[in-house]
C-alpha cells in the first residue's frame, strides 16, 4: 500500500484564487491540490488533502497522521502558524516528519507573521 502524506491547509486558504491576489496569486486551492496529487503520483505516494478553518480540526488531522504513521505532513497553517500552541503541541506529540509551507514570503510582511510556532519543530520550511 502507498505511503500517505497529509497536506493540511489552514484558515482562509479555501479562498485562494480570490483572496488578496496581489499577495497569494490567482491559483485556487483546487489547483494546489492538483499539483500535490501530480507530485505525489510521481513518487508513488498517496495524498490526504485537507483544509479547515478550525484549529481543533487541524489538531485532529495531525493526530490522525501520527496514529496512521503517515510518511509526512506538509502544513500551511495560515494565521494559526503565528498563534497556535495547540497545533505546535500536536506536531510535537507525533513522530512524523513535518514540512511547513507558505505561499507568501512571511518575512517580507508584517512583523506578527515573522514568528512561527511550527518552524522550530519542522524538518523543513
Ligand atoms: C500564509 C501566511 C500567513 O501569515 C497568513 O495568515 C495566511 C497565509 C501564507 O501561505 O502565506 O493565511 O500562511
mmCIF file with all atom_site columns, C-alpha atoms and ligand atoms in Angstrom:
data_model
loop_
_atom_site.group_PDB
_atom_site.id
_atom_site.type_symbol
_atom_site.label_atom_id
_atom_site.label_alt_id
_atom_site.label_comp_id
_atom_site.label_asym_id
_atom_site.label_entity_id
_atom_site.label_seq_id
_atom_site.pdbx_PDB_ins_code
_atom_site.Cartn_x
_atom_site.Cartn_y
_atom_site.Cartn_z
_atom_site.occupancy
_atom_site.B_iso_or_equiv
_atom_site.pdbx_formal_charge
_atom_site.auth_seq_id
_atom_site.auth_comp_id
_atom_site.auth_asym_id
_atom_site.auth_atom_id
_atom_site.pdbx_PDB_model_num
ATOM   1   C CA . UNK A 1 1   ? 0.000   0.000  0.000  1.00 0.00 ? 1   UNK A CA 1
ATOM   2   C CA . UNK A 1 2   ? 1.256   3.505  -0.850 1.00 0.00 ? 2   UNK A CA 1
ATOM   3   C CA . UNK A 1 3   ? 2.546   5.657  1.974  1.00 0.00 ? 3   UNK A CA 1
ATOM   4   C CA . UNK A 1 4   ? 0.391   8.689  2.709  1.00 0.00 ? 4   UNK A CA 1
ATOM   5   C CA . UNK A 1 5   ? 1.366   12.337 3.015  1.00 0.00 ? 5   UNK A CA 1
ATOM   6   C CA . UNK A 1 6   ? -1.091  14.619 4.780  1.00 0.00 ? 6   UNK A CA 1
ATOM   7   C CA . UNK A 1 7   ? -1.316  18.054 3.136  1.00 0.00 ? 7   UNK A CA 1
ATOM   8   C CA . UNK A 1 8   ? -3.008  20.322 5.660  1.00 0.00 ? 8   UNK A CA 1
ATOM   9   C CA . UNK A 1 9   ? -4.262  23.807 4.826  1.00 0.00 ? 9   UNK A CA 1
ATOM   10  C CA . UNK A 1 10  ? -5.433  26.194 7.492  1.00 0.00 ? 10  UNK A CA 1
ATOM   11  C CA . UNK A 1 11  ? -7.876  29.069 7.737  1.00 0.00 ? 11  UNK A CA 1
ATOM   12  C CA . UNK A 1 12  ? -8.826  31.160 4.705  1.00 0.00 ? 12  UNK A CA 1
ATOM   13  C CA . UNK A 1 13  ? -6.829  29.026 2.292  1.00 0.00 ? 13  UNK A CA 1
ATOM   14  C CA . UNK A 1 14  ? -10.163 27.829 0.894  1.00 0.00 ? 14  UNK A CA 1
ATOM   15  C CA . UNK A 1 15  ? -10.401 31.361 -0.537 1.00 0.00 ? 15  UNK A CA 1
ATOM   16  C CA . UNK A 1 16  ? -7.246  31.096 -2.649 1.00 0.00 ? 16  UNK A CA 1
ATOM   17  C CA . UNK A 1 17  ? -7.890  32.443 -6.125 1.00 0.00 ? 17  UNK A CA 1
ATOM   18  C CA . UNK A 1 18  ? -9.939  35.401 -4.905 1.00 0.00 ? 18  UNK A CA 1
ATOM   19  C CA . UNK A 1 19  ? -8.227  36.186 -1.586 1.00 0.00 ? 19  UNK A CA 1
ATOM   20  C CA . UNK A 1 20  ? -5.775  39.121 -1.812 1.00 0.00 ? 20  UNK A CA 1
ATOM   21  C CA . UNK A 1 21  ? -4.468  38.034 -5.229 1.00 0.00 ? 21  UNK A CA 1
ATOM   22  C CA . UNK A 1 22  ? -1.557  40.513 -5.069 1.00 0.00 ? 22  UNK A CA 1
ATOM   23  C CA . UNK A 1 23  ? -0.253  38.506 -2.108 1.00 0.00 ? 23  UNK A CA 1
ATOM   24  C CA . UNK A 1 24  ? -1.483  34.983 -2.820 1.00 0.00 ? 24  UNK A CA 1
ATOM   25  C CA . UNK A 1 25  ? -1.853  34.888 -6.604 1.00 0.00 ? 25  UNK A CA 1
ATOM   26  C CA . UNK A 1 26  ? -4.728  33.531 -8.673 1.00 0.00 ? 26  UNK A CA 1
ATOM   27  C CA . UNK A 1 27  ? -4.336  29.783 -8.202 1.00 0.00 ? 27  UNK A CA 1
ATOM   28  C CA . UNK A 1 28  ? -7.151  28.142 -6.265 1.00 0.00 ? 28  UNK A CA 1
ATOM   29  C CA . UNK A 1 29  ? -6.811  25.542 -3.524 1.00 0.00 ? 29  UNK A CA 1
ATOM   30  C CA . UNK A 1 30  ? -8.087  23.070 -6.111 1.00 0.00 ? 30  UNK A CA 1
ATOM   31  C CA . UNK A 1 31  ? -5.106  23.995 -8.318 1.00 0.00 ? 31  UNK A CA 1
ATOM   32  C CA . UNK A 1 32  ? -2.772  23.417 -5.351 1.00 0.00 ? 32  UNK A CA 1
ATOM   33  C CA . UNK A 1 33  ? -4.369  20.026 -4.733 1.00 0.00 ? 33  UNK A CA 1
ATOM   34  C CA . UNK A 1 34  ? -3.885  19.040 -8.377 1.00 0.00 ? 34  UNK A CA 1
ATOM   35  C CA . UNK A 1 35  ? -0.176  19.957 -8.204 1.00 0.00 ? 35  UNK A CA 1
ATOM   36  C CA . UNK A 1 36  ? 0.223   17.989 -4.963 1.00 0.00 ? 36  UNK A CA 1
ATOM   37  C CA . UNK A 1 37  ? -1.504  14.926 -6.418 1.00 0.00 ? 37  UNK A CA 1
ATOM   38  C CA . UNK A 1 38  ? 0.694   15.059 -9.544 1.00 0.00 ? 38  UNK A CA 1
ATOM   39  C CA . UNK A 1 39  ? 3.877   15.359 -7.454 1.00 0.00 ? 39  UNK A CA 1
ATOM   40  C CA . UNK A 1 40  ? 2.757   12.563 -5.122 1.00 0.00 ? 40  UNK A CA 1
ATOM   41  C CA . UNK A 1 41  ? 1.830   10.318 -8.036 1.00 0.00 ? 41  UNK A CA 1
ATOM   42  C CA . UNK A 1 42  ? 5.339   10.670 -9.483 1.00 0.00 ? 42  UNK A CA 1
ATOM   43  C CA . UNK A 1 43  ? 6.693   9.476  -6.119 1.00 0.00 ? 43  UNK A CA 1
ATOM   44  C CA . UNK A 1 44  ? 4.109   6.702  -5.679 1.00 0.00 ? 44  UNK A CA 1
ATOM   45  C CA . UNK A 1 45  ? 2.696   8.411  -2.584 1.00 0.00 ? 45  UNK A CA 1
ATOM   46  C CA . UNK A 1 46  ? -0.939  8.796  -1.598 1.00 0.00 ? 46  UNK A CA 1
ATOM   47  C CA . UNK A 1 47  ? -2.219  12.197 -0.512 1.00 0.00 ? 47  UNK A CA 1
ATOM   48  C CA . UNK A 1 48  ? -4.698  13.135 2.171  1.00 0.00 ? 48  UNK A CA 1
ATOM   49  C CA . UNK A 1 49  ? -5.500  16.730 1.210  1.00 0.00 ? 49  UNK A CA 1
ATOM   50  C CA . UNK A 1 50  ? -7.467  18.790 3.731  1.00 0.00 ? 50  UNK A CA 1
ATOM   51  C CA . UNK A 1 51  ? -8.422  22.367 4.506  1.00 0.00 ? 51  UNK A CA 1
ATOM   52  C CA . UNK A 1 52  ? -10.022 23.628 7.691  1.00 0.00 ? 52  UNK A CA 1
ATOM   53  C CA . UNK A 1 53  ? -10.835 26.988 9.196  1.00 0.00 ? 53  UNK A CA 1
ATOM   54  C CA . UNK A 1 54  ? -10.941 25.364 12.640 1.00 0.00 ? 54  UNK A CA 1
ATOM   55  C CA . UNK A 1 55  ? -7.882  24.941 14.851 1.00 0.00 ? 55  UNK A CA 1
ATOM   56  C CA . UNK A 1 56  ? -9.173  21.782 16.570 1.00 0.00 ? 56  UNK A CA 1
ATOM   57  C CA . UNK A 1 57  ? -9.872  20.071 13.253 1.00 0.00 ? 57  UNK A CA 1
ATOM   58  C CA . UNK A 1 58  ? -6.284  20.699 12.217 1.00 0.00 ? 58  UNK A CA 1
ATOM   59  C CA . UNK A 1 59  ? -5.110  19.232 15.541 1.00 0.00 ? 59  UNK A CA 1
ATOM   60  C CA . UNK A 1 60  ? -7.323  16.184 14.833 1.00 0.00 ? 60  UNK A CA 1
ATOM   61  C CA . UNK A 1 61  ? -5.734  15.739 11.392 1.00 0.00 ? 61  UNK A CA 1
ATOM   62  C CA . UNK A 1 62  ? -2.221  15.947 12.846 1.00 0.00 ? 62  UNK A CA 1
ATOM   63  C CA . UNK A 1 63  ? -3.101  13.351 15.494 1.00 0.00 ? 63  UNK A CA 1
ATOM   64  C CA . UNK A 1 64  ? -4.619  11.135 12.779 1.00 0.00 ? 64  UNK A CA 1
ATOM   65  C CA . UNK A 1 65  ? -1.440  11.413 10.692 1.00 0.00 ? 65  UNK A CA 1
ATOM   66  C CA . UNK A 1 66  ? 0.529   10.332 13.756 1.00 0.00 ? 66  UNK A CA 1
ATOM   67  C CA . UNK A 1 67  ? -1.772  7.414  14.572 1.00 0.00 ? 67  UNK A CA 1
ATOM   68  C CA . UNK A 1 68  ? -1.688  6.192  10.963 1.00 0.00 ? 68  UNK A CA 1
ATOM   69  C CA . UNK A 1 69  ? 2.100   6.576  10.779 1.00 0.00 ? 69  UNK A CA 1
ATOM   70  C CA . UNK A 1 70  ? 1.903   8.897  7.777  1.00 0.00 ? 70  UNK A CA 1
ATOM   71  C CA . UNK A 1 71  ? 5.015   9.364  5.647  1.00 0.00 ? 71  UNK A CA 1
ATOM   72  C CA . UNK A 1 72  ? 4.883   13.074 6.350  1.00 0.00 ? 72  UNK A CA 1
ATOM   73  C CA . UNK A 1 73  ? 2.827   16.194 6.859  1.00 0.00 ? 73  UNK A CA 1
ATOM   74  C CA . UNK A 1 74  ? 3.014   19.292 4.695  1.00 0.00 ? 74  UNK A CA 1
ATOM   75  C CA . UNK A 1 75  ? 1.255   22.086 6.533  1.00 0.00 ? 75  UNK A CA 1
ATOM   76  C CA . UNK A 1 76  ? 0.324   25.627 5.717  1.00 0.00 ? 76  UNK A CA 1
ATOM   77  C CA . UNK A 1 77  ? -1.402  26.525 8.963  1.00 0.00 ? 77  UNK A CA 1
ATOM   78  C CA . UNK A 1 78  ? -2.225  30.035 7.709  1.00 0.00 ? 78  UNK A CA 1
ATOM   79  C CA . UNK A 1 79  ? -2.624  32.513 10.552 1.00 0.00 ? 79  UNK A CA 1
ATOM   80  C CA . UNK A 1 80  ? -2.519  29.673 13.109 1.00 0.00 ? 80  UNK A CA 1
ATOM   81  C CA . UNK A 1 81  ? 1.185   29.401 12.256 1.00 0.00 ? 81  UNK A CA 1
ATOM   82  C CA . UNK A 1 82  ? 1.733   32.526 14.308 1.00 0.00 ? 82  UNK A CA 1
ATOM   83  C CA . UNK A 1 83  ? -0.712  31.852 17.148 1.00 0.00 ? 83  UNK A CA 1
ATOM   84  C CA . UNK A 1 84  ? -1.421  28.187 17.747 1.00 0.00 ? 84  UNK A CA 1
ATOM   85  C CA . UNK A 1 85  ? 0.307   26.451 20.628 1.00 0.00 ? 85  UNK A CA 1
ATOM   86  C CA . UNK A 1 86  ? -2.228  23.615 20.164 1.00 0.00 ? 86  UNK A CA 1
ATOM   87  C CA . UNK A 1 87  ? -1.022  22.889 16.618 1.00 0.00 ? 87  UNK A CA 1
ATOM   88  C CA . UNK A 1 88  ? 2.574   23.145 17.769 1.00 0.00 ? 88  UNK A CA 1
ATOM   89  C CA . UNK A 1 89  ? 1.914   20.671 20.590 1.00 0.00 ? 89  UNK A CA 1
ATOM   90  C CA . UNK A 1 90  ? 0.128   18.240 18.245 1.00 0.00 ? 90  UNK A CA 1
ATOM   91  C CA . UNK A 1 91  ? 3.196   18.208 15.972 1.00 0.00 ? 91  UNK A CA 1
ATOM   92  C CA . UNK A 1 92  ? 5.464   17.681 18.979 1.00 0.00 ? 92  UNK A CA 1
ATOM   93  C CA . UNK A 1 93  ? 3.320   14.715 20.068 1.00 0.00 ? 93  UNK A CA 1
ATOM   94  C CA . UNK A 1 94  ? 3.808   12.619 16.924 1.00 0.00 ? 94  UNK A CA 1
ATOM   95  C CA . UNK A 1 95  ? 6.750   11.004 15.159 1.00 0.00 ? 95  UNK A CA 1
ATOM   96  C CA . UNK A 1 96  ? 6.021   12.160 11.616 1.00 0.00 ? 96  UNK A CA 1
ATOM   97  C CA . UNK A 1 97  ? 8.283   14.485 9.584  1.00 0.00 ? 97  UNK A CA 1
ATOM   98  C CA . UNK A 1 98  ? 6.722   17.891 9.021  1.00 0.00 ? 98  UNK A CA 1
ATOM   99  C CA . UNK A 1 99  ? 7.311   20.470 6.315  1.00 0.00 ? 99  UNK A CA 1
ATOM   100 C CA . UNK A 1 100 ? 5.915   23.952 6.953  1.00 0.00 ? 100 UNK A CA 1
ATOM   101 C CA . UNK A 1 101 ? 4.966   25.925 3.890  1.00 0.00 ? 101 UNK A CA 1
ATOM   102 C CA . UNK A 1 102 ? 3.554   29.319 2.994  1.00 0.00 ? 102 UNK A CA 1
ATOM   103 C CA . UNK A 1 103 ? 2.500   30.893 -0.244 1.00 0.00 ? 103 UNK A CA 1
ATOM   104 C CA . UNK A 1 104 ? 3.708   34.390 0.579  1.00 0.00 ? 104 UNK A CA 1
ATOM   105 C CA . UNK A 1 105 ? 7.088   35.406 1.961  1.00 0.00 ? 105 UNK A CA 1
ATOM   106 C CA . UNK A 1 106 ? 6.023   35.876 5.571  1.00 0.00 ? 106 UNK A CA 1
ATOM   107 C CA . UNK A 1 107 ? 9.354   37.509 6.450  1.00 0.00 ? 107 UNK A CA 1
ATOM   108 C CA . UNK A 1 108 ? 8.720   40.328 3.988  1.00 0.00 ? 108 UNK A CA 1
ATOM   109 C CA . UNK A 1 109 ? 5.346   41.070 5.588  1.00 0.00 ? 109 UNK A CA 1
ATOM   110 C CA . UNK A 1 110 ? 4.088   42.391 8.947  1.00 0.00 ? 110 UNK A CA 1
ATOM   111 C CA . UNK A 1 111 ? 6.268   41.573 11.959 1.00 0.00 ? 111 UNK A CA 1
ATOM   112 C CA . UNK A 1 112 ? 3.497   39.470 13.551 1.00 0.00 ? 112 UNK A CA 1
ATOM   113 C CA . UNK A 1 113 ? 3.975   36.998 10.689 1.00 0.00 ? 113 UNK A CA 1
ATOM   114 C CA . UNK A 1 114 ? 7.703   36.581 11.338 1.00 0.00 ? 114 UNK A CA 1
ATOM   115 C CA . UNK A 1 115 ? 7.256   34.166 14.226 1.00 0.00 ? 115 UNK A CA 1
ATOM   116 C CA . UNK A 1 116 ? 6.135   30.589 13.616 1.00 0.00 ? 116 UNK A CA 1
ATOM   117 C CA . UNK A 1 117 ? 5.221   28.169 16.405 1.00 0.00 ? 117 UNK A CA 1
ATOM   118 C CA . UNK A 1 118 ? 5.690   25.358 13.871 1.00 0.00 ? 118 UNK A CA 1
ATOM   119 C CA . UNK A 1 119 ? 9.105   26.202 12.412 1.00 0.00 ? 119 UNK A CA 1
ATOM   120 C CA . UNK A 1 120 ? 11.206  25.037 15.413 1.00 0.00 ? 120 UNK A CA 1
ATOM   121 C CA . UNK A 1 121 ? 9.645   21.560 15.082 1.00 0.00 ? 121 UNK A CA 1
ATOM   122 C CA . UNK A 1 122 ? 9.579   21.354 11.292 1.00 0.00 ? 122 UNK A CA 1
ATOM   123 C CA . UNK A 1 123 ? 12.101  19.313 9.317  1.00 0.00 ? 123 UNK A CA 1
ATOM   124 C CA . UNK A 1 124 ? 11.966  21.924 6.571  1.00 0.00 ? 124 UNK A CA 1
ATOM   125 C CA . UNK A 1 125 ? 10.197  25.137 5.672  1.00 0.00 ? 125 UNK A CA 1
HETATM 126 C C1 . LIG B 2 .   ? 0.100   32.255 4.879  1.00 0.00 ? 1   LIG B C1 1
HETATM 127 C C2 . LIG B 2 .   ? 0.770   33.397 5.636  1.00 0.00 ? 1   LIG B C2 1
HETATM 128 C C3 . LIG B 2 .   ? 0.029   33.688 6.930  1.00 0.00 ? 1   LIG B C3 1
HETATM 129 O O1 . LIG B 2 .   ? 0.662   34.762 7.618  1.00 0.00 ? 1   LIG B O1 1
HETATM 130 C C4 . LIG B 2 .   ? -1.405  34.098 6.639  1.00 0.00 ? 1   LIG B C4 1
HETATM 131 O O2 . LIG B 2 .   ? -2.108  34.315 7.842  1.00 0.00 ? 1   LIG B O2 1
HETATM 132 C C5 . LIG B 2 .   ? -2.092  33.112 5.774  1.00 0.00 ? 1   LIG B C5 1
HETATM 133 C C6 . LIG B 2 .   ? -1.370  32.536 4.635  1.00 0.00 ? 1   LIG B C6 1
HETATM 134 C C7 . LIG B 2 .   ? 0.752   32.026 3.514  1.00 0.00 ? 1   LIG B C7 1
HETATM 135 O O3 . LIG B 2 .   ? 0.513   30.965 2.938  1.00 0.00 ? 1   LIG B O3 1
HETATM 136 O O4 . LIG B 2 .   ? 1.483   32.880 3.012  1.00 0.00 ? 1   LIG B O4 1
HETATM 137 O O5 . LIG B 2 .   ? -3.273  32.841 5.935  1.00 0.00 ? 1   LIG B O5 1
HETATM 138 O O6 . LIG B 2 .   ? 0.245   31.060 5.622  1.00 0.00 ? 1   LIG B O6 1
#
